[in-house]
Structures are given as structure tokens and as C-alpha cells.
Short mmCIF file of C-alpha atoms in Angstrom, two decimals:
data_model
loop_
_atom_site.label_atom_id
_atom_site.label_comp_id
_atom_site.label_asym_id
_atom_site.label_seq_id
_atom_site.Cartn_x
_atom_site.Cartn_y
_atom_site.Cartn_z
CA UNK A 1 0.01 -0.01 0.00
CA UNK A 2 2.85 2.42 0.80
CA UNK A 3 4.57 1.52 -2.30
CA UNK A 4 1.49 2.25 -4.31
CA UNK A 5 1.11 5.64 -2.65
CA UNK A 6 4.75 6.51 -3.53
CA UNK A 7 4.12 5.65 -7.15
CA UNK A 8 0.94 7.77 -7.23
CA UNK A 9 2.95 10.66 -5.75
CA UNK A 10 5.75 10.19 -8.30
CA UNK A 11 3.58 9.13 -11.27
CA UNK A 12 6.32 10.33 -13.66
CA UNK A 13 8.48 7.51 -12.25
CA UNK A 14 5.73 5.04 -12.81
CA UNK A 15 5.42 6.18 -16.44
CA UNK A 16 9.10 5.69 -16.88
CA UNK A 17 9.03 2.25 -15.47
CA UNK A 18 6.14 1.27 -17.75
CA UNK A 19 8.38 2.15 -20.73
CA UNK A 20 11.45 0.38 -19.37
CA UNK A 21 13.03 -2.73 -20.91
CA UNK A 22 11.40 -5.17 -18.38
CA UNK A 23 8.89 -3.10 -16.33
CA UNK A 24 10.52 -4.24 -13.12
CA UNK A 25 8.92 -5.98 -10.13
CA UNK A 26 6.62 -3.05 -9.33
CA UNK A 27 4.94 -3.03 -12.76
CA UNK A 28 1.38 -3.55 -11.31
CA UNK A 29 1.75 -0.64 -8.89
CA UNK A 30 3.31 1.52 -11.62
CA UNK A 31 0.60 0.76 -14.09
CA UNK A 32 -2.14 1.47 -11.45
CA UNK A 33 -0.43 4.82 -10.62
CA UNK A 34 -0.33 5.83 -14.36
CA UNK A 35 -3.91 4.85 -14.85
CA UNK A 36 -5.02 6.78 -11.79
CA UNK A 37 -3.10 9.90 -12.98
CA UNK A 38 -4.57 9.63 -16.42
CA UNK A 39 -8.10 9.36 -14.85
CA UNK A 40 -7.52 12.45 -12.90
CA UNK A 41 -6.66 14.39 -16.05
CA UNK A 42 -2.92 14.31 -15.93
CA UNK A 43 -1.14 15.69 -18.91
CA UNK A 44 0.19 13.06 -21.31
CA UNK A 45 3.85 12.07 -20.71
CA UNK A 46 6.29 14.07 -22.68
CA UNK A 47 9.49 12.98 -24.36
CA UNK A 48 11.20 12.43 -21.04
CA UNK A 49 8.72 9.74 -20.02
CA UNK A 50 8.39 7.80 -23.32
CA UNK A 51 10.57 6.11 -25.91
CA UNK A 52 11.43 8.08 -28.96
CA UNK A 53 10.25 5.97 -31.84
CA UNK A 54 8.79 6.54 -35.27
CA UNK A 55 5.31 5.70 -36.61
CA UNK A 56 6.44 2.04 -36.98
CA UNK A 57 7.64 1.86 -33.32
CA UNK A 58 11.31 1.81 -34.44
CA UNK A 59 14.20 3.84 -33.18
CA UNK A 60 14.71 7.06 -35.03
CA UNK A 61 18.51 6.63 -34.72
CA UNK A 62 19.05 2.97 -35.59
CA UNK A 63 15.71 1.95 -37.04
CA UNK A 64 15.61 -1.02 -34.70
CA UNK A 65 12.38 -2.19 -33.29
CA UNK A 66 12.15 -2.06 -29.51
CA UNK A 67 13.85 -5.35 -28.40
CA UNK A 68 12.25 -7.62 -25.80
CA UNK A 69 14.30 -9.04 -22.88
CA UNK A 70 14.95 -12.74 -23.35
CA UNK A 71 13.78 -13.80 -19.87
CA UNK A 72 14.03 -17.61 -19.46
CA UNK A 73 10.62 -19.46 -19.65
CA UNK A 74 10.26 -21.72 -17.83
CA UNK A 75 12.60 -20.27 -15.27
CA UNK A 76 15.47 -22.64 -14.44
CA UNK A 77 15.90 -23.13 -10.69
CA UNK A 78 19.57 -22.00 -10.85
CA UNK A 79 18.53 -18.66 -12.34
CA UNK A 80 15.43 -17.93 -10.37
CA UNK A 81 17.27 -16.00 -7.74
CA UNK A 82 18.39 -13.45 -10.30
CA UNK A 83 14.87 -12.51 -11.16
CA UNK A 84 13.34 -12.70 -7.66
CA UNK A 85 12.09 -9.49 -5.99
CA UNK A 86 14.37 -8.51 -3.15
CA UNK A 87 12.72 -8.84 0.31
CA UNK A 88 11.81 -6.02 2.67
CA UNK A 89 14.61 -7.28 4.94
CA UNK A 90 17.07 -7.03 2.14
CA UNK A 91 15.99 -3.48 1.25
CA UNK A 92 16.28 -2.49 4.87
CA UNK A 93 19.84 -3.98 4.97
CA UNK A 94 20.94 -1.95 1.91
CA UNK A 95 19.58 1.25 3.39
CA UNK A 96 21.34 0.53 6.62
CA UNK A 97 24.59 0.08 4.71
CA UNK A 98 23.83 3.37 2.89
CA UNK A 99 23.32 5.20 6.20
CA UNK A 100 26.53 3.70 7.57
CA UNK A 101 28.53 4.95 4.63
CA UNK A 102 27.16 8.43 5.12
CA UNK A 103 28.10 8.34 8.87
CA UNK A 104 31.55 7.12 7.98
CA UNK A 105 32.05 9.91 5.56
CA UNK A 106 31.11 12.43 8.16
CA UNK A 107 33.33 10.84 10.70
CA UNK A 108 36.30 10.79 8.24
CA UNK A 109 35.87 14.59 7.87
CA UNK A 110 35.91 14.98 11.55
CA UNK A 111 38.95 12.65 11.83
CA UNK A 112 40.78 14.88 9.30
CA UNK A 113 39.93 17.97 11.29
CA UNK A 114 41.08 16.27 14.53
CA UNK A 115 44.44 15.28 12.91
CA UNK A 116 44.98 18.89 11.76
CA UNK A 117 43.73 20.39 15.08
CA UNK A 118 45.93 18.48 17.44
CA UNK A 119 48.91 17.96 15.15
CA UNK A 120 48.99 14.19 15.75
CA UNK A 121 50.71 13.78 12.28
CA UNK A 122 51.99 16.17 9.75
CA UNK A 123 49.67 18.02 7.30
CA UNK A 124 50.79 15.77 4.43
CA UNK A 125 50.23 12.56 6.43
CA UNK A 126 46.83 13.71 7.77
CA UNK A 127 45.65 14.70 4.20
CA UNK A 128 46.90 11.34 2.76
CA UNK A 129 45.09 9.35 5.41
CA UNK A 130 41.85 11.31 4.99
CA UNK A 131 42.16 11.21 1.22
CA UNK A 132 42.53 7.45 1.04
CA UNK A 133 39.62 6.76 3.42
CA UNK A 134 37.25 9.21 1.74
CA UNK A 135 38.02 7.97 -1.78
CA UNK A 136 37.24 4.40 -0.66
CA UNK A 137 34.06 5.48 1.02
CA UNK A 138 32.87 7.54 -2.02
CA UNK A 139 33.42 4.65 -4.37
CA UNK A 140 31.31 2.48 -2.11
CA UNK A 141 28.74 5.24 -1.90
CA UNK A 142 28.22 5.09 -5.78
CA UNK A 143 27.94 1.31 -5.72
CA UNK A 144 25.36 1.21 -2.99
CA UNK A 145 23.58 4.11 -4.66
CA UNK A 146 23.29 2.02 -7.88
CA UNK A 147 22.24 -1.03 -5.90
CA UNK A 148 19.52 0.79 -4.08
CA UNK A 149 18.14 2.50 -7.25
CA UNK A 150 17.34 -0.95 -8.59
CA UNK A 151 15.12 -2.68 -6.07
CA UNK A 152 15.01 -0.51 -2.93
CA UNK A 153 14.03 2.81 -4.58
CA UNK A 154 12.15 4.48 -1.73
CA UNK A 155 14.00 4.75 1.66
CA UNK A 156 12.43 3.45 4.80
CA UNK A 157 12.76 7.00 6.40
CA UNK A 158 12.21 10.27 4.78
CA UNK A 159 15.45 11.76 6.03
CA UNK A 160 17.41 9.13 4.17
CA UNK A 161 16.52 10.83 0.97
CA UNK A 162 19.08 13.50 1.87
CA UNK A 163 22.10 11.30 2.69
CA UNK A 164 22.52 9.54 -0.65
CA UNK A 165 25.25 11.63 -2.17
CA UNK A 166 25.65 15.04 -0.43
CA UNK A 167 29.40 15.01 -0.56
CA UNK A 168 29.57 14.42 -4.29
CA UNK A 169 29.38 18.16 -5.02
CA UNK A 170 28.33 21.42 -3.33
CA UNK A 171 25.01 21.18 -5.22
CA UNK A 172 23.60 18.09 -6.85
CA UNK A 173 20.23 16.62 -7.83
CA UNK A 174 18.11 15.09 -5.07
CA UNK A 175 17.42 11.41 -4.71
CA UNK A 176 14.05 11.32 -6.59
CA UNK A 177 15.60 13.24 -9.49
CA UNK A 178 18.46 10.77 -9.43
CA UNK A 179 16.10 7.86 -9.71
CA UNK A 180 14.29 9.62 -12.58
CA UNK A 181 17.31 10.37 -14.69
CA UNK A 182 18.83 6.89 -14.13
CA UNK A 183 15.66 5.21 -15.31
CA UNK A 184 15.61 7.66 -18.30
CA UNK A 185 19.11 6.36 -19.08
CA UNK A 186 17.93 2.74 -19.11
CA UNK A 187 14.87 3.65 -21.31
CA UNK A 188 17.05 5.38 -23.86
CA UNK A 189 19.99 3.02 -24.05
CA UNK A 190 19.00 -0.74 -24.20
CA UNK A 191 22.18 -1.78 -26.01
CA UNK A 192 25.34 -0.65 -24.19
CA UNK A 193 27.03 0.63 -27.40
CA UNK A 194 23.96 2.42 -28.99
CA UNK A 195 23.71 5.32 -26.69
CA UNK A 196 20.43 7.21 -26.75
CA UNK A 197 18.91 4.72 -29.30
CA UNK A 198 15.34 5.26 -28.01
CA UNK A 199 15.56 8.92 -26.93
CA UNK A 200 17.62 11.38 -25.08
CA UNK A 201 20.05 9.84 -22.53
CA UNK A 202 21.23 12.19 -19.85
CA UNK A 203 24.42 10.23 -19.48
CA UNK A 204 25.26 10.55 -23.10
CA UNK A 205 27.67 13.54 -22.58
CA UNK A 206 29.83 11.31 -20.38
CA UNK A 207 30.68 9.14 -23.35
CA UNK A 208 31.34 11.96 -25.84
CA UNK A 209 34.92 12.60 -24.86
CA UNK A 210 35.87 9.02 -25.11
CA UNK A 211 33.97 8.14 -28.39
CA UNK A 212 33.18 11.21 -30.34
CA UNK A 213 34.92 9.49 -33.19
CA UNK A 214 36.41 6.00 -33.62
CA UNK A 215 39.46 7.37 -35.44
CA UNK A 216 42.86 7.29 -33.70
CA UNK A 217 42.67 11.01 -32.77
CA UNK A 218 39.63 10.34 -30.65
CA UNK A 219 42.17 9.17 -27.98
CA UNK A 220 43.36 12.84 -27.64
CA UNK A 221 40.25 13.68 -25.63
CA UNK A 222 40.16 10.55 -23.45
CA UNK A 223 42.44 12.17 -20.80
CA UNK A 224 39.83 14.75 -20.31
CA UNK A 225 37.24 12.21 -19.06
CA UNK A 226 38.42 12.21 -15.45
CA UNK A 227 38.44 16.00 -15.39
CA UNK A 228 34.92 16.05 -16.82
CA UNK A 229 33.79 13.83 -14.00
CA UNK A 230 35.70 15.74 -11.42
CA UNK A 231 33.96 18.98 -12.53
CA UNK A 232 30.59 17.52 -11.80
CA UNK A 233 29.38 15.99 -15.14
CA UNK A 234 28.42 12.62 -13.64
CA UNK A 235 25.05 11.77 -12.19
CA UNK A 236 25.90 13.13 -8.69
CA UNK A 237 27.55 16.39 -9.85
CA UNK A 238 26.45 20.04 -10.16
CA UNK A 239 26.83 20.21 -13.95
CA UNK A 240 24.67 17.15 -14.38
CA UNK A 241 22.06 18.70 -12.09
CA UNK A 242 22.00 21.82 -14.38
CA UNK A 243 21.58 19.53 -17.36
CA UNK A 244 18.79 17.45 -15.77
CA UNK A 245 16.92 20.42 -14.36
CA UNK A 246 16.90 22.18 -17.75
CA UNK A 247 15.21 19.09 -19.28
CA UNK A 248 12.90 17.68 -16.57
CA UNK A 249 9.99 17.92 -16.15
CA UNK A 250 8.76 18.41 -19.64
CA UNK A 251 7.12 21.68 -20.49
CA UNK A 252 3.43 21.86 -20.29
CA UNK A 253 0.96 22.95 -23.10
CA UNK A 254 2.08 26.17 -24.77
CA UNK A 255 5.58 25.88 -23.28
CA UNK A 256 4.33 26.63 -19.69
CA UNK A 257 5.88 25.05 -16.60
CA UNK A 258 4.64 21.48 -15.84
CA UNK A 259 1.93 21.70 -13.24
CA UNK A 260 3.89 19.39 -10.95
CA UNK A 261 7.04 21.55 -11.00
CA UNK A 262 6.07 24.02 -8.35
CA UNK A 263 4.06 21.62 -6.19
CA UNK A 264 6.38 18.61 -6.33
CA UNK A 265 9.83 18.96 -7.88
CA UNK A 266 10.85 22.49 -6.83
CA UNK A 267 10.19 21.68 -3.12
CA UNK A 268 12.11 18.44 -3.39
CA UNK A 269 15.07 20.23 -4.99
CA UNK A 270 15.05 23.09 -2.60
CA UNK A 271 15.00 20.85 0.41
CA UNK A 272 17.97 18.81 -0.92
CA UNK A 273 20.02 21.85 -1.82
CA UNK A 274 19.29 23.32 1.57
CA UNK A 275 20.51 20.20 3.30
CA UNK A 276 23.65 20.34 1.32
CA UNK A 277 24.19 24.00 2.21
CA UNK A 278 23.87 23.23 5.91
CA UNK A 279 26.32 20.17 5.58
CA UNK A 280 28.97 22.15 3.75
CA UNK A 281 28.46 25.00 6.14
CA UNK A 282 29.41 22.64 9.00
CA UNK A 283 32.57 21.59 7.09
CA UNK A 284 33.40 25.33 6.60
CA UNK A 285 32.96 26.01 10.32
CA UNK A 286 35.20 23.06 11.16
CA UNK A 287 37.87 24.41 8.85
CA UNK A 288 37.77 27.88 10.15
CA UNK A 289 36.49 28.39 13.73
CA UNK A 290 37.34 24.70 14.55
CA UNK A 291 40.98 25.31 13.47
CA UNK A 292 41.27 28.73 15.17
CA UNK A 293 41.25 30.46 11.80
CA UNK A 294 39.10 33.39 10.58
CA UNK A 295 35.63 32.44 9.34
CA UNK A 296 36.64 33.72 5.94
CA UNK A 297 39.34 31.02 5.64
CA UNK A 298 37.01 27.98 5.93
CA UNK A 299 37.25 27.49 2.20
CA UNK A 300 40.79 26.01 2.53
CA UNK A 301 39.48 23.07 4.49
CA UNK A 302 36.25 22.77 2.33
CA UNK A 303 38.29 22.51 -0.85
CA UNK A 304 40.55 19.77 0.54
CA UNK A 305 37.55 17.78 1.79
CA UNK A 306 35.73 18.21 -1.50
CA UNK A 307 38.74 17.32 -3.61
CA UNK A 308 38.95 13.74 -2.41
CA UNK A 309 35.14 13.29 -2.45
CA UNK A 310 35.16 14.31 -6.06
CA UNK A 311 37.99 11.91 -6.77
CA UNK A 312 36.12 8.97 -5.28
CA UNK A 313 32.87 9.73 -7.05
CA UNK A 314 34.61 10.42 -10.32
CA UNK A 315 36.46 7.07 -10.16
CA UNK A 316 33.39 5.09 -9.46
CA UNK A 317 31.34 6.73 -12.18
CA UNK A 318 34.06 6.34 -14.76
CA UNK A 319 33.91 2.57 -14.20
CA UNK A 320 30.08 2.35 -14.15
CA UNK A 321 29.46 4.74 -17.01
CA UNK A 322 32.54 5.15 -19.24
CA UNK A 323 34.20 1.71 -18.99
CA UNK A 324 30.96 -0.32 -19.13
CA UNK A 325 29.67 1.62 -22.19
CA UNK A 326 32.91 1.71 -24.14
CA UNK A 327 33.51 -0.20 -27.38
CA UNK A 328 37.07 -1.04 -26.28
CA UNK A 329 36.02 -2.61 -23.06
CA UNK A 330 33.24 -4.67 -24.54
CA UNK A 331 35.48 -5.89 -27.30
CA UNK A 332 38.09 -6.86 -24.64
CA UNK A 333 35.39 -8.81 -22.62
CA UNK A 334 34.55 -10.78 -25.81
CA UNK A 335 37.95 -12.39 -25.66
CA UNK A 336 37.29 -13.86 -22.18
CA UNK A 337 40.01 -11.85 -20.37
CA UNK A 338 39.20 -13.63 -17.07
CA UNK A 339 41.20 -16.52 -18.49
CA UNK A 340 44.11 -14.56 -19.94
CA UNK A 341 44.24 -11.73 -17.52
CA UNK A 342 43.25 -13.17 -14.12
CA UNK A 343 45.61 -10.97 -12.10
CA UNK A 344 43.99 -7.86 -13.68
CA UNK A 345 40.55 -9.01 -12.68
CA UNK A 346 41.67 -9.88 -9.19
CA UNK A 347 43.40 -6.44 -8.68
CA UNK A 348 40.42 -4.44 -10.11
CA UNK A 349 37.89 -6.42 -7.95
CA UNK A 350 40.02 -5.56 -4.86
CA UNK A 351 40.22 -1.81 -5.74
CA UNK A 352 36.36 -1.60 -6.25
CA UNK A 353 35.57 -3.46 -2.93
CA UNK A 354 35.23 -7.11 -3.97
CA UNK A 355 34.30 -9.43 -6.89
CA UNK A 356 30.64 -8.77 -6.49
CA UNK A 357 31.34 -5.11 -7.43
CA UNK A 358 33.51 -6.34 -10.35
CA UNK A 359 30.58 -8.41 -11.67
CA UNK A 360 29.04 -5.09 -12.49
CA UNK A 361 31.85 -4.35 -14.90
CA UNK A 362 31.67 -7.80 -16.42
CA UNK A 363 27.96 -8.11 -16.96
CA UNK A 364 26.57 -4.53 -17.26
CA UNK A 365 24.85 -5.64 -20.46
CA UNK A 366 22.88 -8.27 -18.45
CA UNK A 367 21.90 -5.39 -16.08
CA UNK A 368 20.65 -3.24 -18.99
CA UNK A 369 18.46 -6.24 -20.22
CA UNK A 370 16.54 -6.27 -16.94
CA UNK A 371 17.28 -3.29 -14.81
CA UNK A 372 14.08 -3.69 -12.93
CA UNK A 373 13.79 -7.43 -12.37
CA UNK A 374 17.46 -8.36 -12.08
CA UNK A 375 18.74 -5.14 -10.74
CA UNK A 376 22.44 -4.52 -10.18
CA UNK A 377 24.99 -7.39 -10.23
CA UNK A 378 26.59 -5.83 -7.11
CA UNK A 379 23.22 -5.88 -5.35
CA UNK A 380 22.56 -9.63 -6.18
CA UNK A 381 26.15 -10.47 -5.04
CA UNK A 382 25.48 -8.92 -1.60
CA UNK A 383 22.95 -11.65 -0.86
CA UNK A 384 23.95 -14.64 -3.05
CA UNK A 385 27.74 -14.42 -3.47
CA UNK A 386 29.72 -13.15 -6.38
CA UNK A 387 30.44 -16.67 -7.91
CA UNK A 388 26.73 -17.63 -8.09
CA UNK A 389 25.87 -14.34 -9.76
CA UNK A 390 28.80 -14.69 -12.08
CA UNK A 391 27.82 -18.16 -13.22
CA UNK A 392 24.16 -17.12 -13.63
CA UNK A 393 25.17 -14.15 -15.81
CA UNK A 394 27.23 -16.40 -17.96
CA UNK A 395 24.27 -18.60 -18.64
CA UNK A 396 21.88 -15.68 -19.14
CA UNK A 397 24.43 -14.26 -21.61
CA UNK A 398 24.75 -17.61 -23.51
CA UNK A 399 20.96 -17.66 -24.04
CA UNK A 400 21.00 -14.31 -25.66
CA UNK A 401 19.83 -11.14 -23.97
CA UNK A 402 17.20 -9.87 -26.42
CA UNK A 403 14.48 -11.18 -28.66
CA UNK A 404 14.73 -9.19 -31.95
CA UNK A 405 14.25 -9.85 -35.59
CA UNK A 406 16.56 -7.06 -36.57
CA UNK A 407 20.22 -7.53 -37.55
CA UNK A 408 22.71 -8.20 -34.75
CA UNK A 409 24.25 -5.09 -33.20
CA UNK A 410 27.97 -4.80 -32.61
CA UNK A 411 27.28 -5.49 -28.89
CA UNK A 412 25.32 -8.64 -29.73
CA UNK A 413 28.20 -9.87 -31.76
CA UNK A 414 30.56 -9.31 -28.92
CA UNK A 415 28.15 -11.19 -26.58
CA UNK A 416 27.87 -14.24 -28.94
CA UNK A 417 31.62 -14.35 -29.35
CA UNK A 418 32.18 -14.15 -25.61
CA UNK A 419 29.63 -16.79 -24.83
CA UNK A 420 31.27 -19.23 -27.25
CA UNK A 421 34.75 -18.56 -25.79
CA UNK A 422 33.53 -18.98 -22.19
CA UNK A 423 31.55 -22.14 -22.96
CA UNK A 424 34.56 -23.76 -24.65
CA UNK A 425 36.67 -22.91 -21.57
CA UNK A 426 34.21 -24.35 -19.01
CA UNK A 427 33.24 -27.24 -21.17
CA UNK A 428 29.57 -26.65 -21.40
#
């Protein structure tokens, strides 16, 4: 009942889920919310809430028909856990982890202040300790954020809406906007390498610097990708917030503001930005009054704190967005690098926090097939172990991810090649 009320409150999210690749586990509640909104005279969903197709229901960019996820039927017992809705206890567990990460981020800032205040170690040592801890925490912040979006969308307590990513930038989009834009990304990009195939993808500008051309000189702009993230172009940054706010919600009839803008979205955004202002003001006070400096010098501490937060968020988003959606990486995966590069996989899994995180890099295409029903690979790995999720993804991949009568895409060719190589290695 509470879930239904949430979808009725955010009927735009319900409309997005209705247009998503698999509809998700909340399809009934979403459909009910959309029908109720339509019955109450809600304005038809604009371009942000629907797929951009022509009169033949084909992509305007690639001319492909909307593919259907190849969900196993009947469902094999060894794959059922991947498509099972997560339990309320699992949702609560993830939000508890989320809350813990926020608290640890706050404590790490206080620790940094204490190290500087009492001179326990040198400035360089204190900054290095804080920087390492905060980068690790911010990487985990992005992973739990992605896990929670897919399956535990609405937090158990209202205040948890504000702690999801406040340290990513000085101003960012609130939690509900983040959920909206991420679902918009999935609705636009079914195939990992056909960005924005079925409409505008808000994440598309993250890929431009790495793949604006496939010629050799395209590599000249790749070094700018980390800087682009650092400046706030990713999902939790200020530049991205500006991009999203300029595009959502859709304009009403005659170019007027959407009727839900002032009553719903503006208050949500104002509350989130206000919380961030208070939080960063506390950091400013720690770095000024707390260190016996003039109030005007708080910026010195704020910039150091923010620098390492941005580094952590940028690193995580580069893996989830840029690496997963790159031609080079998916071509590399097609050669079964787990066999030929085992040390690389082990090291990267360690850096990201475990092999269940690394599964997200190995099977992001499976995630895009069923973002609602399967969710994130990292999320499934939390409760079932990385190996079980890994083996299930291999089998799902070998069955083919999409039902489509159109010509194979480059990504589908990579997937077929990868499946054949893996099956020959494991002897299946």
C-alpha cells in the first residue's frame, strides 16, 4: 500500500518504469499509478517519459524495433534468484549500509579535522590518510547508490533521501531526480553501445569525450574524461544537475511549466540543496573556527575535503558509465579476459571492494536487459555471493539477452563471441 502511494505521488517515475525494458517487479503498482493519474486528467507524458520511436515503433537513430528481454521461460531453478524481487529485509539492509557509509564519511571529515587540530601527524600525512579513506568510501557510496536504485528505490525513512550523495558536489540533484534520470538512461539505451537509441540519454555527454569519433585521434580527448567527472558532469555532480533540471520535467501545453514543477519537484530540489548547504557550512566552520582560523578561511578546508570526495565519485562513475559503455572494453570482454588476464581481474575487484562489485563491470549488459527485475549485479552479489551471480550471468548471456528480428548489433556480436569462448573454456 505504501509503495502504491509512492508511485501515485511520483507518477512520472511510474510512467518511466512502464516504458522500461522489463517493467520491473513493481509493474502492477506503476501501471495502477499511471492509470489513476490519467483518470485524474494528468497531462500526457512528454519526451522524457516515453521512448522516442517513429510511426512504426522503431528507433529514429538505428531503425531497430524495441527489443524484448529474453527472460528464461520456464525459469530454471539455478537462475530464479536473479529474477526474484528482493525482500523487505534486504531493502532495509541496503539502506542501513547506505546510512553507515554516510556516517563514516562524516566521521572521516571529523577525523581529518582532529588530525589537523591536534597535530597528531604532519599535514601531508593527515591529508593522505583522509584522502585514502574518503576515496574508498565515495566509491562504495556510488555502488550502494546504484544497488539501491534498482530494487530499494524508496528509503524506509524520509530523512534518508538526503544522505544518498551530499558530498559528491556542493550542489547536486536530489534522490528522486536521480532515480528519474537513471531510469531515463535505461529507457534510452537498451544496447550498451547504442547510446540514446530510443531517446535522449542524460548520461550521453559522459561518453562523448571517449567516443566522439572512432578514429585514432579520438584518444586525444580521453584524458579529459576524469576532469569532466571531477567538475561534476556525472550523475551526482552539479553540472549534471543543471543538465537534468533544464530538461525535466517536460514543459506543459504552450511551453508553460509542468503543473507538478512548483508543487512537487521544486520543493524536493530546494530541500535537498538546503540540506547540502547546511552540511557544507558545517565543514566550513570546522575548517575555520574549529582550526582557530578566521571564518573567511574555511574554504581552505572545504576544498581539501571536496577534492577527495570528487576523486572517489569520479573514479566510481568512470567505471560504471565510461568503462561499461565503451567499445574497447566490451570488445576486450569478448575475448574472455578472465582466463588470460586473471591478475588484472583480481586487482580491479580488490580496488572496487570485491568481486561482487567487479561483476557489475563484467555483466553490465545483463543489467541493462533487466534493470528492474534483475537489478544490479553488485546488489545480487550482496545476498547470493559473487560466484553464483557470475555463473548465472554467464548462462543468461549464453541464451542471448534480447528477442529481436533485426540484424545483430555490434554489442550482440561481442556477446555471442564471448559466450562461445567461455563455454569452450568451462566445457559446457
